[in-house]
Short mmCIF file of C-alpha atoms in Angstrom, two decimals:
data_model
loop_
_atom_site.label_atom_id
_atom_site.label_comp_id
_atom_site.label_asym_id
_atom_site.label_seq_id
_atom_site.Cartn_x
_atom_site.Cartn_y
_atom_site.Cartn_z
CA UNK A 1 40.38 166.18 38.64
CA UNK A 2 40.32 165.21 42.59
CA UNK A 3 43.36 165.79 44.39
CA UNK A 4 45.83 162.85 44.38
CA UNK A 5 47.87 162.23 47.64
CA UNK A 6 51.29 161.47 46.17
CA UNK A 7 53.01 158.61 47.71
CA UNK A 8 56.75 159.14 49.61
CA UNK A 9 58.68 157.31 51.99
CA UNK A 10 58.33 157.50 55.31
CA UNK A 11 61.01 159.85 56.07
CA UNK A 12 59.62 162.24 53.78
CA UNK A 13 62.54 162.67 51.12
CA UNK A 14 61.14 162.96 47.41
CA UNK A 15 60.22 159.24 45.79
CA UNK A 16 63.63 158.61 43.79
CA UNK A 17 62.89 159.52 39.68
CA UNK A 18 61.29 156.29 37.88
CA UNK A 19 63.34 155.49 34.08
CA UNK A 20 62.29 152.94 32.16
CA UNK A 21 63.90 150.21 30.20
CA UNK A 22 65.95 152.96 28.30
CA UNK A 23 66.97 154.46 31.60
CA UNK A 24 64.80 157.52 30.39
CA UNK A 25 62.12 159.17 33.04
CA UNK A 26 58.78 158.77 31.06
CA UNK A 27 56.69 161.76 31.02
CA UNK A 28 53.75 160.38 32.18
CA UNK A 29 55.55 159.81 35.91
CA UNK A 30 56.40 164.05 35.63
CA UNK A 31 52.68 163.96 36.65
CA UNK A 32 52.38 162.92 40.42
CA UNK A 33 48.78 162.13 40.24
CA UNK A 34 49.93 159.44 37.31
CA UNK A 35 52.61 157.54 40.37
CA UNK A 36 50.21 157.62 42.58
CA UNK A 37 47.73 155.73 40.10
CA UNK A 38 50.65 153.29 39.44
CA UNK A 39 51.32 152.17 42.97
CA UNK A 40 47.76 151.79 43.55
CA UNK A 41 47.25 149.86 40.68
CA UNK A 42 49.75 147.69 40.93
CA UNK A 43 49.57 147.36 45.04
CA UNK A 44 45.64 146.53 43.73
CA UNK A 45 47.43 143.47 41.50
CA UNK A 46 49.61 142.25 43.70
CA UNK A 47 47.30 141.89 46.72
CA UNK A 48 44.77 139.96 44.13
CA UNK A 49 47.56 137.38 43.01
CA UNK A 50 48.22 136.93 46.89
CA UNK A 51 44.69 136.81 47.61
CA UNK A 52 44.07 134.06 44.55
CA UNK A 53 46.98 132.10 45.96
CA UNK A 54 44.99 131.85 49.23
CA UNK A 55 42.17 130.89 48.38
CA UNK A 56 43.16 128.60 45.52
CA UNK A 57 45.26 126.78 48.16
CA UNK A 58 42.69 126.31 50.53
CA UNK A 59 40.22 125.47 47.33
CA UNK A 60 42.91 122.76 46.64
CA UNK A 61 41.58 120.83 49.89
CA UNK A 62 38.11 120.33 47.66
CA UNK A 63 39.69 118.24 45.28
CA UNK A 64 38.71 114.61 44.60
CA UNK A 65 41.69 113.61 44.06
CA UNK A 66 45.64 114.37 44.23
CA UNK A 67 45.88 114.84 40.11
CA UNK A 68 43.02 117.98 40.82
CA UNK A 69 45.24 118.54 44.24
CA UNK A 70 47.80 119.17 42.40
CA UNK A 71 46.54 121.14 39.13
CA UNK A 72 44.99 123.45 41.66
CA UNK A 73 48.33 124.11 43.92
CA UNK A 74 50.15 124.65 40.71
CA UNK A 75 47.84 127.32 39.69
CA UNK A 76 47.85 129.29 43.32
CA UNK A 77 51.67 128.93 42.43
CA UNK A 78 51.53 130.59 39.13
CA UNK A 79 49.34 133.22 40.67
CA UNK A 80 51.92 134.18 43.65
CA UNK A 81 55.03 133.97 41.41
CA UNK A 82 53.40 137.05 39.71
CA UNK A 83 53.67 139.13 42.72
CA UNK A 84 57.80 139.70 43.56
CA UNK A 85 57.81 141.35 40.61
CA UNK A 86 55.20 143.46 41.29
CA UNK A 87 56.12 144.48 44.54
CA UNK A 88 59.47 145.62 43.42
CA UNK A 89 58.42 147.85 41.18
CA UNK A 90 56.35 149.69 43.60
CA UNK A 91 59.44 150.07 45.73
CA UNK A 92 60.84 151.43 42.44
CA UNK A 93 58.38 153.88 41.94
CA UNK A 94 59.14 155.21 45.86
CA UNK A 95 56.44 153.27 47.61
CA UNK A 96 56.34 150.59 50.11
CA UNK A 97 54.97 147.11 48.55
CA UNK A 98 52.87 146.64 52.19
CA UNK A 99 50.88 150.17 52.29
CA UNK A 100 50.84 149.68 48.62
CA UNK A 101 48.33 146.39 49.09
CA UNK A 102 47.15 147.78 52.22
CA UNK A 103 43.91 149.47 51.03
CA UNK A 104 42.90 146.40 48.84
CA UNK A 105 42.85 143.84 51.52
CA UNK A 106 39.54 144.54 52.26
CA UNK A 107 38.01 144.56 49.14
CA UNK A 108 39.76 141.15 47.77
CA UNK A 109 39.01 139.74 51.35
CA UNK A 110 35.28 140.69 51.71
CA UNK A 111 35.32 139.30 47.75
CA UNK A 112 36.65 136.35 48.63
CA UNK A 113 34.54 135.94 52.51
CA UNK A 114 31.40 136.18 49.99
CA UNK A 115 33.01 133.98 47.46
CA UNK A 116 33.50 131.00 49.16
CA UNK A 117 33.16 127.82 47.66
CA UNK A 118 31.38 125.23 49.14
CA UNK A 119 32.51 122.35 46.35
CA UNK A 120 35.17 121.17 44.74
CA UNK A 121 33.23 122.49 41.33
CA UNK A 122 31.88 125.42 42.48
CA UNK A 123 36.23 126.32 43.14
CA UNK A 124 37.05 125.38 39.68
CA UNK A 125 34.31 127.24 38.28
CA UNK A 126 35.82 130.62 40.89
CA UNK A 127 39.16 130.01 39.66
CA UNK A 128 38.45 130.37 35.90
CA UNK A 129 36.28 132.65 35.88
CA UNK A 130 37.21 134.92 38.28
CA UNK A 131 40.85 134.94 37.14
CA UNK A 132 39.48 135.84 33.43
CA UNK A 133 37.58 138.85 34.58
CA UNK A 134 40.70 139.92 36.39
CA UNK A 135 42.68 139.13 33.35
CA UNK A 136 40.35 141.07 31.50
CA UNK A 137 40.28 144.41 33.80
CA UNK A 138 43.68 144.89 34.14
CA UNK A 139 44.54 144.14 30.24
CA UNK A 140 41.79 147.44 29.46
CA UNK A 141 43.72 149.36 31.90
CA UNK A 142 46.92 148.28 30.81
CA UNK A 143 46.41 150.22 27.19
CA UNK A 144 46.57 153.29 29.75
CA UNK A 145 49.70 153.28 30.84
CA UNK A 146 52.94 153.45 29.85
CA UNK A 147 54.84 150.97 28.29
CA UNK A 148 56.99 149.50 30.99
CA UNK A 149 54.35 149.36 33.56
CA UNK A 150 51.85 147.51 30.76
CA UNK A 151 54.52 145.13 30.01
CA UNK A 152 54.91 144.38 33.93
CA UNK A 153 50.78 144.02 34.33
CA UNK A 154 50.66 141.56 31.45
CA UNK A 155 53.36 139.63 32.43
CA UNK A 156 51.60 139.21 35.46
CA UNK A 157 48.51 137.71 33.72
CA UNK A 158 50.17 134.84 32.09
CA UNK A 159 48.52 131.79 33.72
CA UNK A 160 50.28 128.56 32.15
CA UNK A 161 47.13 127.65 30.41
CA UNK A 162 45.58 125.63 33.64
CA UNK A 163 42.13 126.98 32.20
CA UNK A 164 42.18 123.88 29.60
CA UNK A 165 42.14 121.70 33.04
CA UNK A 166 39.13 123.98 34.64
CA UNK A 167 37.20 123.47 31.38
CA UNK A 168 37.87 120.23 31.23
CA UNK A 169 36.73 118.74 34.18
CA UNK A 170 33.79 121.44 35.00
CA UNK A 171 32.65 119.78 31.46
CA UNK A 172 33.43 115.98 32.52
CA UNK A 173 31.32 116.99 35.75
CA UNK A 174 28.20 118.05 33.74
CA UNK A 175 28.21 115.00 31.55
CA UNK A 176 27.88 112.72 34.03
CA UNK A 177 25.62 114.64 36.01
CA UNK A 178 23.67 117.25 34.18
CA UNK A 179 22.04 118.74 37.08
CA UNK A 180 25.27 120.41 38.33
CA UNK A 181 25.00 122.57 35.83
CA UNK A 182 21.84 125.02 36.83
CA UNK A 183 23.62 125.99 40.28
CA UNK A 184 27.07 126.87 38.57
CA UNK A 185 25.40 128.84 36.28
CA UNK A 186 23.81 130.97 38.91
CA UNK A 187 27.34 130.79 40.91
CA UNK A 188 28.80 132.17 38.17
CA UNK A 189 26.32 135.17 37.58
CA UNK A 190 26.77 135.51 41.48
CA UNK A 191 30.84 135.77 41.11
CA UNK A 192 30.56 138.25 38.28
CA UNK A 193 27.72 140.39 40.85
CA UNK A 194 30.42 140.28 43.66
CA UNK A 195 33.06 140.98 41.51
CA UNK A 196 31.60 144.09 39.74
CA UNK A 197 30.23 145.31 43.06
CA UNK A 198 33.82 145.28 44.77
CA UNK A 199 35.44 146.64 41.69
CA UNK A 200 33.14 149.72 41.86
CA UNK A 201 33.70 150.26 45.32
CA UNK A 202 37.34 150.23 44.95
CA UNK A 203 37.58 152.49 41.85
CA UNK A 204 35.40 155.27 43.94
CA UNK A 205 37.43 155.25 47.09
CA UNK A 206 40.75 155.70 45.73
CA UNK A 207 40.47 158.88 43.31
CA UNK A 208 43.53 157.99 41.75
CA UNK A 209 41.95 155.12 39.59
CA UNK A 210 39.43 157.18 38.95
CA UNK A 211 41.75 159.38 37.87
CA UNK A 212 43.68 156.74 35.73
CA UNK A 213 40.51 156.24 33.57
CA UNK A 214 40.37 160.02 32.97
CA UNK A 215 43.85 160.17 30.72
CA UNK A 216 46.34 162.41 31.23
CA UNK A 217 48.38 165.28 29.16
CA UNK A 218 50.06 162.54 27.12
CA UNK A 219 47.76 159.66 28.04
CA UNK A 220 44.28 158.58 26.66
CA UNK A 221 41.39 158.60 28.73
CA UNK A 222 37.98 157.07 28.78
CA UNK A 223 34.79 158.69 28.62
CA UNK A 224 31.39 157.44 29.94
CA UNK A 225 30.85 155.80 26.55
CA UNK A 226 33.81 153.94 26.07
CA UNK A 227 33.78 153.29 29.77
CA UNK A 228 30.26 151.76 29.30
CA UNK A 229 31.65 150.06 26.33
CA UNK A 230 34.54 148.46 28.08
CA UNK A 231 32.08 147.03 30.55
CA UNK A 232 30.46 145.63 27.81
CA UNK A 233 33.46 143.71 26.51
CA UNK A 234 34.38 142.16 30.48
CA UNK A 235 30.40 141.11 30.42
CA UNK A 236 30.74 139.69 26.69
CA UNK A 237 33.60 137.83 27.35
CA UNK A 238 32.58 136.32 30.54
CA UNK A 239 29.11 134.82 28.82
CA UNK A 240 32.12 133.56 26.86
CA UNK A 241 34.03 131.59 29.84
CA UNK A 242 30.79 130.22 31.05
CA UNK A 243 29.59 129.50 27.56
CA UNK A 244 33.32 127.14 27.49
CA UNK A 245 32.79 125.53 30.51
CA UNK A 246 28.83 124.63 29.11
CA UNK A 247 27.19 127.12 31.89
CA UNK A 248 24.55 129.58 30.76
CA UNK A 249 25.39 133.35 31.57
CA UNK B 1 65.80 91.41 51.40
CA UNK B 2 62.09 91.27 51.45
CA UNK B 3 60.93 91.09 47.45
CA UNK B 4 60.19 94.41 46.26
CA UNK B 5 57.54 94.89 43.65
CA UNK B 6 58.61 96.58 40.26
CA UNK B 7 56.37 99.73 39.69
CA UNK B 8 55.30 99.28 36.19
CA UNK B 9 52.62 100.96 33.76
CA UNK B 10 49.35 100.59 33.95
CA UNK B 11 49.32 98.80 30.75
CA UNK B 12 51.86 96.05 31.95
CA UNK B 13 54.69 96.70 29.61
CA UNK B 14 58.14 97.08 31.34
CA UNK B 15 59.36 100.92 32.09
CA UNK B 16 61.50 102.19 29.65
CA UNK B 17 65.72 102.10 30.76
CA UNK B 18 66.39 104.87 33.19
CA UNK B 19 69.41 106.35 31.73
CA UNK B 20 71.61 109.48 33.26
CA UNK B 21 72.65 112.69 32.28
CA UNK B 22 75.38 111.22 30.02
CA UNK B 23 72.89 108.94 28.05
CA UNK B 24 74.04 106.11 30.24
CA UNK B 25 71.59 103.02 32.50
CA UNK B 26 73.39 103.67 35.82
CA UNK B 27 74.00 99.89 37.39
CA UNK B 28 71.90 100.78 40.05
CA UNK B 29 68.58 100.66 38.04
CA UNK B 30 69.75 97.51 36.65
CA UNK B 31 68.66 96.35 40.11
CA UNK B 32 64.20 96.68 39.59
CA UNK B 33 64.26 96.78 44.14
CA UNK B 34 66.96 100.23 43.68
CA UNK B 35 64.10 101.56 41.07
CA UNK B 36 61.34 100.67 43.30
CA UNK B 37 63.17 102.60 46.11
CA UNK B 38 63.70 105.54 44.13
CA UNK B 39 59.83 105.39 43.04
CA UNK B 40 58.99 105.37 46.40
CA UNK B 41 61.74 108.42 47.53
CA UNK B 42 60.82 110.42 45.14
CA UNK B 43 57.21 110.41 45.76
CA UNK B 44 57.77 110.52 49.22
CA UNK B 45 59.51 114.08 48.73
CA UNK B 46 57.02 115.18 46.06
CA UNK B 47 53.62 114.34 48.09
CA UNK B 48 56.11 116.19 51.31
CA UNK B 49 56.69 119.54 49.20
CA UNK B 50 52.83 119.33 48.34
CA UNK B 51 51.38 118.98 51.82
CA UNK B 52 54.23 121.24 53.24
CA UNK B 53 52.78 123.75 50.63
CA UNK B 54 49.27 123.04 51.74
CA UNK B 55 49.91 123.80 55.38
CA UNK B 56 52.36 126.83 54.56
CA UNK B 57 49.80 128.30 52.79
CA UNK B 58 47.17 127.62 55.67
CA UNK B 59 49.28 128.81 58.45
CA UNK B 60 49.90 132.39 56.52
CA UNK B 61 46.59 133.21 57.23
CA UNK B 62 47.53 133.34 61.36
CA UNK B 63 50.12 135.80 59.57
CA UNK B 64 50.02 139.24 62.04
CA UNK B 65 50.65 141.21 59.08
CA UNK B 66 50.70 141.43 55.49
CA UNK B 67 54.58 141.02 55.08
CA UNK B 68 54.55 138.07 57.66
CA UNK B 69 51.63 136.61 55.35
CA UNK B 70 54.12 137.31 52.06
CA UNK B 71 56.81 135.56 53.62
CA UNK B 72 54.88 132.20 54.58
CA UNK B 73 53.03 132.36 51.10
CA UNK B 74 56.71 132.35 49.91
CA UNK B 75 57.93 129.50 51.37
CA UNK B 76 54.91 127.46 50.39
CA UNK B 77 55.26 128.82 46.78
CA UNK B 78 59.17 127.31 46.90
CA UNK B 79 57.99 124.37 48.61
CA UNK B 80 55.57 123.29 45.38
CA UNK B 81 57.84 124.85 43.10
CA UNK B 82 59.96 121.53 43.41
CA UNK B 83 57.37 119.33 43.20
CA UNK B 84 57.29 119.46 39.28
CA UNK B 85 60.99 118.23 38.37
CA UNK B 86 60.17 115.59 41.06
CA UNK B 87 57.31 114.09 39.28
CA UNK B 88 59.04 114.06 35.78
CA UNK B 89 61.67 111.60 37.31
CA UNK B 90 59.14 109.34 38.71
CA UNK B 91 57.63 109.34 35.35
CA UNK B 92 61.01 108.80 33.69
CA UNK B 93 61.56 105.97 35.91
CA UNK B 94 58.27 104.27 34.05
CA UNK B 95 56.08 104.87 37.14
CA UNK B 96 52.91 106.93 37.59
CA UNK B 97 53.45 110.09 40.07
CA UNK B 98 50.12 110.19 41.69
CA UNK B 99 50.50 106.17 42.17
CA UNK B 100 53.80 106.75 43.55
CA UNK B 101 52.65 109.52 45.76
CA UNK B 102 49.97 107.71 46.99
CA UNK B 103 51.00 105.52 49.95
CA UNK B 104 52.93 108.76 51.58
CA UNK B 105 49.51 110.50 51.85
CA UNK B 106 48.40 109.51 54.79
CA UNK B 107 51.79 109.12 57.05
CA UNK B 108 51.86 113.27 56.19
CA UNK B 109 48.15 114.20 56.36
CA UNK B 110 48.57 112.35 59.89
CA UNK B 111 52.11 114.06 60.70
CA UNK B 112 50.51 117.38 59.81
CA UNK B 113 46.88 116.74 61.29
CA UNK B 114 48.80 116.29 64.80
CA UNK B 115 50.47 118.79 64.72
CA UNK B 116 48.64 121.81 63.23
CA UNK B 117 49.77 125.10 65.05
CA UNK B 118 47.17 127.08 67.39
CA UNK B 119 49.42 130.17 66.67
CA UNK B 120 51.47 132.23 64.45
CA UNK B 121 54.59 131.37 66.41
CA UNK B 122 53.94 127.51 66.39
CA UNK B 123 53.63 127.87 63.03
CA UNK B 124 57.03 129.17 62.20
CA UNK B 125 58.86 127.19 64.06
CA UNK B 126 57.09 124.24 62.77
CA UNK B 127 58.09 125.70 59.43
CA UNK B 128 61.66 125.89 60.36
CA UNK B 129 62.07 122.57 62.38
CA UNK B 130 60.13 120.41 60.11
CA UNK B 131 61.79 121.63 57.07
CA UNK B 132 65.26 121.36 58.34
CA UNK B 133 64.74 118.11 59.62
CA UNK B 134 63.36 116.27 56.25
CA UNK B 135 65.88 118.41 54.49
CA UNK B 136 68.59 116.79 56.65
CA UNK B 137 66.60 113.15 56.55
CA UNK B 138 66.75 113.12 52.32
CA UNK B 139 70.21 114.65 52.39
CA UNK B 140 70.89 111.46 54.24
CA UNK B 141 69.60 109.49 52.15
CA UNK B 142 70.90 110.77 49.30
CA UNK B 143 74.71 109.14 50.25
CA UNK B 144 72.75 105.89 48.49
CA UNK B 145 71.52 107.33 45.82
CA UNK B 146 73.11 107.24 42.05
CA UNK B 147 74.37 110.89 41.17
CA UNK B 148 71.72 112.25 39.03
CA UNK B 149 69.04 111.30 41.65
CA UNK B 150 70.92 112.80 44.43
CA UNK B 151 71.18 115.77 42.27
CA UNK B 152 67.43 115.87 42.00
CA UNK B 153 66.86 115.22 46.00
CA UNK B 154 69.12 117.91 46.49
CA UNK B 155 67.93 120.20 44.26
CA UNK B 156 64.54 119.47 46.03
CA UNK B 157 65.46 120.70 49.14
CA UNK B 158 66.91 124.74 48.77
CA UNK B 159 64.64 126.95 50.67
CA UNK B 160 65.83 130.00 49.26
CA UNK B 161 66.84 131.58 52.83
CA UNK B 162 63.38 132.00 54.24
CA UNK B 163 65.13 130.45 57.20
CA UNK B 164 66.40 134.04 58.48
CA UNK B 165 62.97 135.18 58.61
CA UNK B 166 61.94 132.44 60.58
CA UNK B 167 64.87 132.97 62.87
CA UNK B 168 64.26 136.65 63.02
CA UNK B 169 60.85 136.58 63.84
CA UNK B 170 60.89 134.08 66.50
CA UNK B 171 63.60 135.30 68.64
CA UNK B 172 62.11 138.68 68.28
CA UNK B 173 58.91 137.59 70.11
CA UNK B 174 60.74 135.89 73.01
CA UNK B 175 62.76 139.13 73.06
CA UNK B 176 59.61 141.11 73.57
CA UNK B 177 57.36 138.14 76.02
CA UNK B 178 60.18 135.53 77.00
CA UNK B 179 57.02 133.58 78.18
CA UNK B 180 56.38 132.41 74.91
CA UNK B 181 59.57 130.53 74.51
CA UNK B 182 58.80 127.66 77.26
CA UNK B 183 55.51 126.21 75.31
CA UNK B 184 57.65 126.95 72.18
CA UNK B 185 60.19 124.54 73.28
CA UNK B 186 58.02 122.17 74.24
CA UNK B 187 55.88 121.91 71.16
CA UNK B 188 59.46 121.95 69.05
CA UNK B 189 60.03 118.31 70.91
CA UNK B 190 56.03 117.31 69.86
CA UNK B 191 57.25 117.94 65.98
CA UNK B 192 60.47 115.93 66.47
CA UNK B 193 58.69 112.87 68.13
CA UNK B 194 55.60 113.42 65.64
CA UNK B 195 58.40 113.39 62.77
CA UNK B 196 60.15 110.78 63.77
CA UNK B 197 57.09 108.07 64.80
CA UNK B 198 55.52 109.10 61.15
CA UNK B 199 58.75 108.16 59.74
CA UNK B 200 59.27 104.89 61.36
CA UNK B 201 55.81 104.02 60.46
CA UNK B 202 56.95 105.10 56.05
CA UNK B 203 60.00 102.83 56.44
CA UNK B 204 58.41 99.89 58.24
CA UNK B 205 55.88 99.52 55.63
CA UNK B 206 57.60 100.49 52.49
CA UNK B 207 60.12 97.25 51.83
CA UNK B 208 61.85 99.18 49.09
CA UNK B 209 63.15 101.97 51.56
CA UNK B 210 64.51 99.59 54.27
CA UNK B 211 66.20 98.17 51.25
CA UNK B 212 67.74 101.01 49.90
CA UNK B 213 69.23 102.49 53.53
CA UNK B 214 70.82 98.36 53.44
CA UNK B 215 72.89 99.35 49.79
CA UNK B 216 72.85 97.23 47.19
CA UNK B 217 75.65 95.50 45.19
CA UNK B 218 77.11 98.35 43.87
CA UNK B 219 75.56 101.27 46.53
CA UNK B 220 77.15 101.37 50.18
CA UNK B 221 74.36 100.13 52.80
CA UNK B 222 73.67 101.23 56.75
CA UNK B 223 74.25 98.70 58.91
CA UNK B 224 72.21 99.56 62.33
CA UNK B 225 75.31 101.09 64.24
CA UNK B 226 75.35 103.34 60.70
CA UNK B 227 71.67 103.78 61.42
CA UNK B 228 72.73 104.93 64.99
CA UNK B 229 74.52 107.65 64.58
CA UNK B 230 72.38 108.63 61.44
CA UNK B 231 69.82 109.65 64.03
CA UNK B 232 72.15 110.92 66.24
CA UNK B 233 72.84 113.34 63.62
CA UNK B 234 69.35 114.47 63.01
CA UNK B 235 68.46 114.81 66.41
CA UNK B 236 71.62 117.06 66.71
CA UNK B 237 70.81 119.27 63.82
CA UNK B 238 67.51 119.39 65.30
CA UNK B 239 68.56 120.69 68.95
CA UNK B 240 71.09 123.20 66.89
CA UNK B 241 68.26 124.82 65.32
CA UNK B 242 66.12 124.81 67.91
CA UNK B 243 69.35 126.70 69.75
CA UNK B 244 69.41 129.18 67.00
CA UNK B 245 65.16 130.21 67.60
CA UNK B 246 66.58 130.54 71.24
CA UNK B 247 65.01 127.83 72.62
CA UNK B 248 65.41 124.65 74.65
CA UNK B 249 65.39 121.57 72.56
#
């Protein structure tokens, strides 16, 4: 296992111990290479749900109307209501929230720069699926750690069911006009590319995730197998999204 | 009083009886010109949260950091975060939210298109002095409304303290360049005038909002001394927190 850079506040003094809804210290934060994965994990979440907000509120300009104006601002909401939480457990786990994000601006950003949307569809069609493959990565890494910090990551996937609006209209739009329908497919194979290709990138710069995915003493891990096979499941169930929305995969 | 037209559904059949929080028709709605007014209020604040939001979120992207960009992203988050409760009254009332909306689009796409900040700083104060001063204008306002609609307008307008940071951040900059605070000043007068013109323009054309500020049979009314030293008041709020950015108003 790579060396993990455990994180401590500035002035140095040992991060304060981390008890969970019991008020017991779990054993999996006994191992600092485990905190470290935490922080960066969550910092990883937190900048997403701020970088979703952004760009779903800018998307929002797209919109044909103030209804879809709406819908769309109410999702960036839901998205950025996720992240005070978030940030205050990585203050609880001895980190600061801002150098916590810090190394995933780029990633979301560059993402997002490559992302961009250049119709109101081609948003909707970002939003939904791009928020389900998120959905989907964090819930497989959720079942590795503990409980209170898997509880915290799903809570923070909750999205208010604004996909039933996505689906709706992406389908409304190809019934009128069936043509629309070729290019979102390919946008949609293009977001999954990008997506996949900045995951990667992230995962083998920061050795903690890595590290994550390996288990621990009292922790599962993954293997290349099951690693392969969780890929597997994040490509199956986005043929699924697009397959709901009446896209080809 | 100039006739005011009853907002009704789009299937013609009359809105159901507003009643209050006790189960009761407050007299005011007995009066269809009071409902209209309230219609119109209340979609006047909703479509102001929405674009507030949308510019918020805009202007967090001239954030200088990533706690600067939090704190905008936060605002705007509150800002929509009313919007919802907002809507359901205008829909209680027997009208249609995005109809109701509708006529306040373009007074604050204009209000907002004149005066989008070139910088960070223009931005925040923007944030702070166009806030306070529609809080302030509604609060107003809300002397003529019935109880549970004040309630709601009031309700509509806590900003959760984000004020501080604006305060905090601005007078820290003319701390560190005192050069900045001169065009700040001067652009803090553009947003009053812009403000105030836009808001001329809303009542002049809305009927049912000159009616409301002249009461009703059982509502007080503004006669134009009242209407005097309304905007006395706002114009002194506005130079006191233009005072507490430290700068010239």
């Amino acid at each position: 296992m790579t060396e993990i850079a455990q994180p401590a506040p500035p002035d140095g003094t040992p991060p304060p111990p981390v008890t969970d809804s019991l008020g017991e210290v779990p054993v999996a934060f006994q191992d600092p290479g485990y905190r470290a994965a935490v922080v960066d994990l969550i910092g990883a979440i937190a900048y997403g749900e701020i970088s979703a907000f952004d760009r779903l509120a800018e998307d929002a300009r797209l919109a044909p109307s103030l209804a879809d104006k709406l819908a769309l601002g109410k999702m960036a909401t839901v998205q950025f209501n996720h992240v005070e939480p978030l940030l205050a457990r990585i203050t609880a786990l001895g980190a600061e929230p801002m150098q916590a994000m810090a190394p995933f601006v780029k990633p979301f950003d560059a993402f997002h720069a490559k992302t961009a949307p250049s119709n109101w569809l081609e948003g909707l069609v970002k939003a939904y699926v791009g928020d389900g493959l998120a959905a989907d990565f964090y819930r497989e890494v959720a079942a590795f750690l503990d409980a209170d910090t898997r509880d915290l990551v799903i809570a923070s996937l909750v999205d208010s069911g604004h996909s039933d609006f996505v689906v709706d209209r992406v389908r409304r739009a190809i019934e009128r006009d069936g043509r629309v329908a070729g290019p979102l497919a390919l946008w949609g194979r293009r977001l999954m590319g990008e997506a996949l290709s900045q995951a990667q990138r992230v995962v083998a710069e920061r050795d903690s995730l890595a590290a994550l995915l390996a288990g621990g003493v009292d922790r599962p891990g993954l293997d290349l197998a099951a690693l392969g096979r969780m890929f597997t499941r994040l490509t199956e169930n986005h043929a699924k999204r697009m397959a709901e929305l009446g896209l080809a995969s």
